[in-house]
PDB file of C-alpha atoms in Angstrom:
ATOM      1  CA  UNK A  15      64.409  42.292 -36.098  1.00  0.00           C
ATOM      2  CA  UNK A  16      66.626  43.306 -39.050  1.00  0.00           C
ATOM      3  CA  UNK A  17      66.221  46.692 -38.209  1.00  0.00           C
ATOM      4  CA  UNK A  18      66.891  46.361 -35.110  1.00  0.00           C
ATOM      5  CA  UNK A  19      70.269  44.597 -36.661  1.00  0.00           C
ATOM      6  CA  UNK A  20      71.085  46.841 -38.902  1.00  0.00           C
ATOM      7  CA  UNK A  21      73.672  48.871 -37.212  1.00  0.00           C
ATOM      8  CA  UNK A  22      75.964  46.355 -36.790  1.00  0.00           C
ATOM      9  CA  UNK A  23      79.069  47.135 -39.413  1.00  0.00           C
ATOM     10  CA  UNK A  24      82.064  45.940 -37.701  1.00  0.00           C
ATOM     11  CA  UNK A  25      82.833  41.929 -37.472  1.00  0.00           C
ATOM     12  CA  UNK A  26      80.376  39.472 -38.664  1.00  0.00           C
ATOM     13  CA  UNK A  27      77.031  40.325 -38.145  1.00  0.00           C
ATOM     14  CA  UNK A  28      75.404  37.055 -38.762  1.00  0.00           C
ATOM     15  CA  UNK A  29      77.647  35.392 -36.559  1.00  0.00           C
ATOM     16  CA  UNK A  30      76.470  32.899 -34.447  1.00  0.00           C
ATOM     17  CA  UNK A  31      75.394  33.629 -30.624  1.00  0.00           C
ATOM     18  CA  UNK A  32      74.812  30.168 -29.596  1.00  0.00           C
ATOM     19  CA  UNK A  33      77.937  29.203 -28.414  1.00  0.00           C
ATOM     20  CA  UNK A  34      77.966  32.094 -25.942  1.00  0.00           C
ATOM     21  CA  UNK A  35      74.313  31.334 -24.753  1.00  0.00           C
ATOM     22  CA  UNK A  36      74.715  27.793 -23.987  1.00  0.00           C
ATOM     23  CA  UNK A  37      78.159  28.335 -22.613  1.00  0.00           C
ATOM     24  CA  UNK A  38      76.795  31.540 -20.006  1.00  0.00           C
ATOM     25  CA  UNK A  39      73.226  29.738 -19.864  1.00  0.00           C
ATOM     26  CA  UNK A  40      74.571  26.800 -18.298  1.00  0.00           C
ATOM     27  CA  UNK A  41      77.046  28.396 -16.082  1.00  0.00           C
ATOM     28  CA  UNK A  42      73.831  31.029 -15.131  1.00  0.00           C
ATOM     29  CA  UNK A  43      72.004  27.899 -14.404  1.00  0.00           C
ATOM     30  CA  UNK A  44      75.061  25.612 -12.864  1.00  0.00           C
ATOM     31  CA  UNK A  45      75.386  29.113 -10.137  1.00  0.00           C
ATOM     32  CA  UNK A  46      71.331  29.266 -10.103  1.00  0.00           C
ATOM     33  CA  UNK A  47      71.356  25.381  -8.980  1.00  0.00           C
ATOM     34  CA  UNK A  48      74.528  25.754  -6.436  1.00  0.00           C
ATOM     35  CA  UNK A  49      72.442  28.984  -4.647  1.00  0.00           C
ATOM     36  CA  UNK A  50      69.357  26.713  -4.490  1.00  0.00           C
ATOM     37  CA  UNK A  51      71.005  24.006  -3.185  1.00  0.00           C
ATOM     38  CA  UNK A  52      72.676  26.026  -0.319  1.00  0.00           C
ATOM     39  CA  UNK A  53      69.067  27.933   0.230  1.00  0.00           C
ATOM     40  CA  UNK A  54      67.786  24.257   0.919  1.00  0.00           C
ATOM     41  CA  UNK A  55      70.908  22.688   2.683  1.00  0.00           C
ATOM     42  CA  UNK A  56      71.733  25.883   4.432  1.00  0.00           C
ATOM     43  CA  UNK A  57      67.542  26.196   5.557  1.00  0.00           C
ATOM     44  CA  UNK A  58      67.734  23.154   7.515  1.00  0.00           C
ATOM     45  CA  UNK A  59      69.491  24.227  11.160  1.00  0.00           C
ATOM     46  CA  UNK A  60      67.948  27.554  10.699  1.00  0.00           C
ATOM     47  CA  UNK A  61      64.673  29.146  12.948  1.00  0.00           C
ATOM     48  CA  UNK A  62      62.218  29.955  10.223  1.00  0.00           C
ATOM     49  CA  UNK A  63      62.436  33.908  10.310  1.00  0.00           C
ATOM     50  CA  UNK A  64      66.150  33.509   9.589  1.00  0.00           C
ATOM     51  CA  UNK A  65      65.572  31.315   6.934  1.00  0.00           C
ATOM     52  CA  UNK A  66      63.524  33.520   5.118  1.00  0.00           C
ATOM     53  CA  UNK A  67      65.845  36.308   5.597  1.00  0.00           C
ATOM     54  CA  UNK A  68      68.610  34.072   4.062  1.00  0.00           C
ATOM     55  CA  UNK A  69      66.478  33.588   0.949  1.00  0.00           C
ATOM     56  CA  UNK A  70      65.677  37.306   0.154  1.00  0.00           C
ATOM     57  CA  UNK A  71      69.583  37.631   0.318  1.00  0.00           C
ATOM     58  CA  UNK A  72      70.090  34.558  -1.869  1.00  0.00           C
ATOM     59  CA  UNK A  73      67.473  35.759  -4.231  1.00  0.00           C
ATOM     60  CA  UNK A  74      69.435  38.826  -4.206  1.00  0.00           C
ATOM     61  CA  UNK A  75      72.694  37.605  -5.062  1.00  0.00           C
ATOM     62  CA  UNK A  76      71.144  35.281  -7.725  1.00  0.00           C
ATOM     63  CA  UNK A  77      69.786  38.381  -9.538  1.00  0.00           C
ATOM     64  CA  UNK A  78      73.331  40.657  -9.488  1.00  0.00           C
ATOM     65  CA  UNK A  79      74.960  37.176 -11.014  1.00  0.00           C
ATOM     66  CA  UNK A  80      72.275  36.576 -13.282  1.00  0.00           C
ATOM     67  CA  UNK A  81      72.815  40.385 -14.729  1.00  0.00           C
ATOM     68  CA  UNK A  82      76.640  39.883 -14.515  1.00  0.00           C
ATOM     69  CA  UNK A  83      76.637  37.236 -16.295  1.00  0.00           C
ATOM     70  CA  UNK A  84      74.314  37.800 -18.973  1.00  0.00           C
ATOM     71  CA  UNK A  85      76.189  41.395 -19.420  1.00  0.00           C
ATOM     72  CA  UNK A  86      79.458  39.473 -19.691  1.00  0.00           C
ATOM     73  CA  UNK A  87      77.828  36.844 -22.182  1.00  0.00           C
ATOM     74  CA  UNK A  88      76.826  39.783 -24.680  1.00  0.00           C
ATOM     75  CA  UNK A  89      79.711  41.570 -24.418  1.00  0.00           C
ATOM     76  CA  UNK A  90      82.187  38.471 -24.920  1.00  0.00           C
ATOM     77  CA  UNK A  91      79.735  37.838 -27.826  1.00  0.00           C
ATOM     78  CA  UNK A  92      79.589  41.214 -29.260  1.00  0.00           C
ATOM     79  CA  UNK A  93      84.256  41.876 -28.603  1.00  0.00           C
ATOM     80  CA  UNK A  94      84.657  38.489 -30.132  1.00  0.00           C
ATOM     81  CA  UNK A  95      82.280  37.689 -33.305  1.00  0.00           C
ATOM     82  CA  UNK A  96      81.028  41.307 -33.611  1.00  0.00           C
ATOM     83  CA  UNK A  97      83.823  43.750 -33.715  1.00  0.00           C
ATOM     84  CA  UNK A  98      82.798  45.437 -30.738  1.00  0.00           C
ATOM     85  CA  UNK A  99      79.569  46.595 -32.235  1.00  0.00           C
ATOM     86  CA  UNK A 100      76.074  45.332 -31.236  1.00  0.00           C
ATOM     87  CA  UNK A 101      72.739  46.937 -31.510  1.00  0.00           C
ATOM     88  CA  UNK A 102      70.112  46.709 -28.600  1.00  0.00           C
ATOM     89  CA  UNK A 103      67.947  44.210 -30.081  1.00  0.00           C
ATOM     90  CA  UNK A 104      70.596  41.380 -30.339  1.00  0.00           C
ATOM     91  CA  UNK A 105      72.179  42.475 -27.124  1.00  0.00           C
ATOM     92  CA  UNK A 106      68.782  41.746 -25.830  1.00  0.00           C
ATOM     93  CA  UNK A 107      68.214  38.551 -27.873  1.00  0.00           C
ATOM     94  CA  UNK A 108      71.397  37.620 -26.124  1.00  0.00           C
ATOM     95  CA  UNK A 109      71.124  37.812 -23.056  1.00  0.00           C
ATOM     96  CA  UNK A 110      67.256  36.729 -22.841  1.00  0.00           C
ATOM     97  CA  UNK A 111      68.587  33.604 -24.249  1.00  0.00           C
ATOM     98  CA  UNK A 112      71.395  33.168 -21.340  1.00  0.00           C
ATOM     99  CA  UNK A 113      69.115  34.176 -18.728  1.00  0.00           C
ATOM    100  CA  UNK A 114      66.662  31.671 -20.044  1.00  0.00           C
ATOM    101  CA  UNK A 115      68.684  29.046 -20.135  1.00  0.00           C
ATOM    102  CA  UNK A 116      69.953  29.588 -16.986  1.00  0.00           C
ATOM    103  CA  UNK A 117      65.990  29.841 -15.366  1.00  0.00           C
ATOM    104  CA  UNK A 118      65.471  26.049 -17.227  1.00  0.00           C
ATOM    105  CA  UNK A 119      68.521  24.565 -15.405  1.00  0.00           C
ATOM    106  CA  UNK A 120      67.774  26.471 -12.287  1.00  0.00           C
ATOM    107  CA  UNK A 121      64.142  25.352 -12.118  1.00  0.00           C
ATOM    108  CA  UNK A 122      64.576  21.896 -13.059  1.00  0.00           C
ATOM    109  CA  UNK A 123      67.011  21.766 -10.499  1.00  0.00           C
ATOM    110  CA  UNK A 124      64.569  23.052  -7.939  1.00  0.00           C
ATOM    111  CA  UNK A 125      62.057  20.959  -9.325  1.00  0.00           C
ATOM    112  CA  UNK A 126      64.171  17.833  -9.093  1.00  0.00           C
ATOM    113  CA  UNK A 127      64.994  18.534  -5.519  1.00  0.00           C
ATOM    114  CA  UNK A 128      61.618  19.242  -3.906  1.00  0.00           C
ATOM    115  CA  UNK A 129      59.658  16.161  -6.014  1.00  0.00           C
ATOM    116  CA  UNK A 130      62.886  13.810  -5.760  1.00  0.00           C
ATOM    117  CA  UNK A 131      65.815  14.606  -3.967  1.00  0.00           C
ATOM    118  CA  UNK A 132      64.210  15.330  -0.896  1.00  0.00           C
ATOM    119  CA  UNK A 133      60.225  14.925  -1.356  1.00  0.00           C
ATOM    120  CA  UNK A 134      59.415  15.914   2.548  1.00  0.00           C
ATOM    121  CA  UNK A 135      61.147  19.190   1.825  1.00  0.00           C
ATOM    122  CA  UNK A 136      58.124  21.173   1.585  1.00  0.00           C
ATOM    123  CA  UNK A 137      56.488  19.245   4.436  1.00  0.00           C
ATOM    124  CA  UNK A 138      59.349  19.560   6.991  1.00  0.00           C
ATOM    125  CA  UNK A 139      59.449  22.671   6.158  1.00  0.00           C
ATOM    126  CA  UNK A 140      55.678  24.172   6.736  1.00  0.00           C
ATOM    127  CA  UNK A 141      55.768  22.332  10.039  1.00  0.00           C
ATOM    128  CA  UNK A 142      58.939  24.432  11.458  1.00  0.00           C
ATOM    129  CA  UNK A 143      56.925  27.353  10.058  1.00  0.00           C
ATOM    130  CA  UNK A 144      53.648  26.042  11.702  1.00  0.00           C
ATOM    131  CA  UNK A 145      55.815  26.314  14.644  1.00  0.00           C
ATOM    132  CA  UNK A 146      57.221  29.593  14.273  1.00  0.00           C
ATOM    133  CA  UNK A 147      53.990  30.899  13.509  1.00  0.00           C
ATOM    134  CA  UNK A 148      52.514  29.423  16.853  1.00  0.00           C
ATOM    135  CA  UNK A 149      55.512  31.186  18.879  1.00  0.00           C
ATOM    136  CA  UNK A 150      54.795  34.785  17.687  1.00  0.00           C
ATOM    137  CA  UNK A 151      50.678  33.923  18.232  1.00  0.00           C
ATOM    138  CA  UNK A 152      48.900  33.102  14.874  1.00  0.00           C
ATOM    139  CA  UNK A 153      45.667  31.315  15.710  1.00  0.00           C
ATOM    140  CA  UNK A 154      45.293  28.144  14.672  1.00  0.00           C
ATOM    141  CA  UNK A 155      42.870  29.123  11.111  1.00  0.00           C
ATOM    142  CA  UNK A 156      45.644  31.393  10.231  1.00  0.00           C
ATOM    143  CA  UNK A 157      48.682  29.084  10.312  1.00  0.00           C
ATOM    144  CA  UNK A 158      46.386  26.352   8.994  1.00  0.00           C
ATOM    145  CA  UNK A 159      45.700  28.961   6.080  1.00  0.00           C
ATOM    146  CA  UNK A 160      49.681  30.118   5.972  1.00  0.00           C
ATOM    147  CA  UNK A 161      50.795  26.074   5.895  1.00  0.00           C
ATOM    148  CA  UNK A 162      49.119  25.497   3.179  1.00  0.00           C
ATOM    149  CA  UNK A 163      49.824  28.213   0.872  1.00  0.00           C
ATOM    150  CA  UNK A 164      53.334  26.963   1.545  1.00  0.00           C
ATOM    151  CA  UNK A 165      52.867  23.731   0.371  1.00  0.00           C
ATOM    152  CA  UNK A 166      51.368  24.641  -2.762  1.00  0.00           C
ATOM    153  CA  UNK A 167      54.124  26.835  -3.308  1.00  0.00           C
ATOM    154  CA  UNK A 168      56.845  23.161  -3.565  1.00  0.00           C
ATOM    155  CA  UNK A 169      53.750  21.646  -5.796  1.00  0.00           C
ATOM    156  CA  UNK A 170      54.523  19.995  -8.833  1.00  0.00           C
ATOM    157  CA  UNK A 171      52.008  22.408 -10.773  1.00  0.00           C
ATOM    158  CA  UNK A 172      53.489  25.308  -8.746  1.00  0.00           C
ATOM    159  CA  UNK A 173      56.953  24.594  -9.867  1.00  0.00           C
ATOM    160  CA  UNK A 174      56.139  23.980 -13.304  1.00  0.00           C
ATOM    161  CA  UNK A 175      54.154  27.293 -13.237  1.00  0.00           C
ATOM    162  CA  UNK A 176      57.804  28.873 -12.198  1.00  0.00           C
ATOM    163  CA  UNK A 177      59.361  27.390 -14.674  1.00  0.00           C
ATOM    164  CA  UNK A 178      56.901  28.198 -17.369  1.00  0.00           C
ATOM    165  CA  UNK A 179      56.077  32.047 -16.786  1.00  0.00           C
ATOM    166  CA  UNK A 180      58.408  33.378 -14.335  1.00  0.00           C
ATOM    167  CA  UNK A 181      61.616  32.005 -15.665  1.00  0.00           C
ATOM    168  CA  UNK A 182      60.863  33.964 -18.928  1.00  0.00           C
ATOM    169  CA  UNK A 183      59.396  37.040 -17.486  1.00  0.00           C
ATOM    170  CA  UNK A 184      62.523  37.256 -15.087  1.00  0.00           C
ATOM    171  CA  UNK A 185      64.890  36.430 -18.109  1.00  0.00           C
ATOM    172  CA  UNK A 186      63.296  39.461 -20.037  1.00  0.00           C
ATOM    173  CA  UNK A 187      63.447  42.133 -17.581  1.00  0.00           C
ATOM    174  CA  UNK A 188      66.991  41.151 -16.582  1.00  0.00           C
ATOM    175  CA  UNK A 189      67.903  40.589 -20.308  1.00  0.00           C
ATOM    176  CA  UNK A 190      66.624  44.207 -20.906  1.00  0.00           C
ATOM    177  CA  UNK A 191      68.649  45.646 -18.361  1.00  0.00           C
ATOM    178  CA  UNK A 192      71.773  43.283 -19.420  1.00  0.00           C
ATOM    179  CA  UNK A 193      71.207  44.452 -22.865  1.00  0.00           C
ATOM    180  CA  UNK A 194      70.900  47.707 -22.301  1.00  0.00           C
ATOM    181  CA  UNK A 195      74.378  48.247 -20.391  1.00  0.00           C
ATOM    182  CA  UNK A 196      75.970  46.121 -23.065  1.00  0.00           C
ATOM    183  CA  UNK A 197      75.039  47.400 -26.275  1.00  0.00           C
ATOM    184  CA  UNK A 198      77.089  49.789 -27.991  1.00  0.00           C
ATOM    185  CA  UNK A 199      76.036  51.003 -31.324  1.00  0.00           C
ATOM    186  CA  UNK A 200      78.967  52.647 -34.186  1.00  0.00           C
ATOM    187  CA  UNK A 201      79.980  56.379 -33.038  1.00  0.00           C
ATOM    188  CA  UNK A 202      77.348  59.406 -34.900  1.00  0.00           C
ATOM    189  CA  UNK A 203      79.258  60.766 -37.786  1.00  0.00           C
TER     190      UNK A 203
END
């Protein structure tokens, strides 16, 4: 990683970047929590298709604010301690870390809401599907079949799976995008 480091020259290069990914992690997360809570608030008064359609948009949004904000994390990081330098690799560093931390309090939020705050969540919500899916003329095996894949998707191991894997892979591809707009290297001599 040094090397990746090394073309920092301006400001402090061994300044520390944890204030700036705890204080954009948890306001990544805080935003990440807030969306979810609407998604599962807003779901309940809604038919099922629209529902769905709601969450592809909210899953949407979350993603341009998860970018924003990790962007905005780097480059307060890199204008403050750095002296408007900072190499690729930390840039990236950076804003995995944010968008990390950000995944954690989003998915224990999550977590905490389908095992505690509202437990029948996942139920209530397969049988308004199971519904739905009777109205446009599923047979019965196939919204038996659909049902259940739902509910495994609000299981405990399901959620923890999230959190484990996707949060990370989802931090890195964002965090290489983030890092990538917000890196800026010294000018060519």
């Amino acid at each position: 990683m040094e090397t990746l480091d090394s073309t920092v020259t301006k400001g402090n290069p061994n300044a520390s970047y944890w204030p700036y990914v705890t204080r954009f992690g948890v306001i990544t997360g805080v935003i990440g929590a807030v969306l979810t809570l609407m998604m599962y608030i807003g779901g309940n008064g809604l038919s099922p298709m629209v529902w769905s359609f709601s969450l592809m948009g909210i899953g949407l949004l979350s993603l341009i604010i998860n970018g924003v904000l990790a962007t905005r994390g780097v480059r307060a990081y890199r204008e403050t301690e750095l002296g408007g330098l900072i190499p690729f690799g930390k840039a990236f560093l950076v804003a995995f870390l944010i968008l990390l931390i950000g995944s954690l309090i989003g998915g224990l939020f999550n977590l905490l809401y389908v095992t505690v705050i509202d437990p029948d969540f996942a139920n209530n919500m397969a049988s308004r599907m199971s519904d739905w899916f009777a109205e446009i003329g599923m047979d019965e095996a196939q919204i038996e079949l659909q049902t259940q894949k739902m509910k495994e998707g609000f299981s405990l191991s399901r959620q923890l799976m999230n959190l484990a894997i996707f949060g990370p892979i989802g931090a890195a591809i964002i965090g290489l995008i983030s890092g990538a707009v917000a890196k800026r290297n010294p000018p060519m001599d």
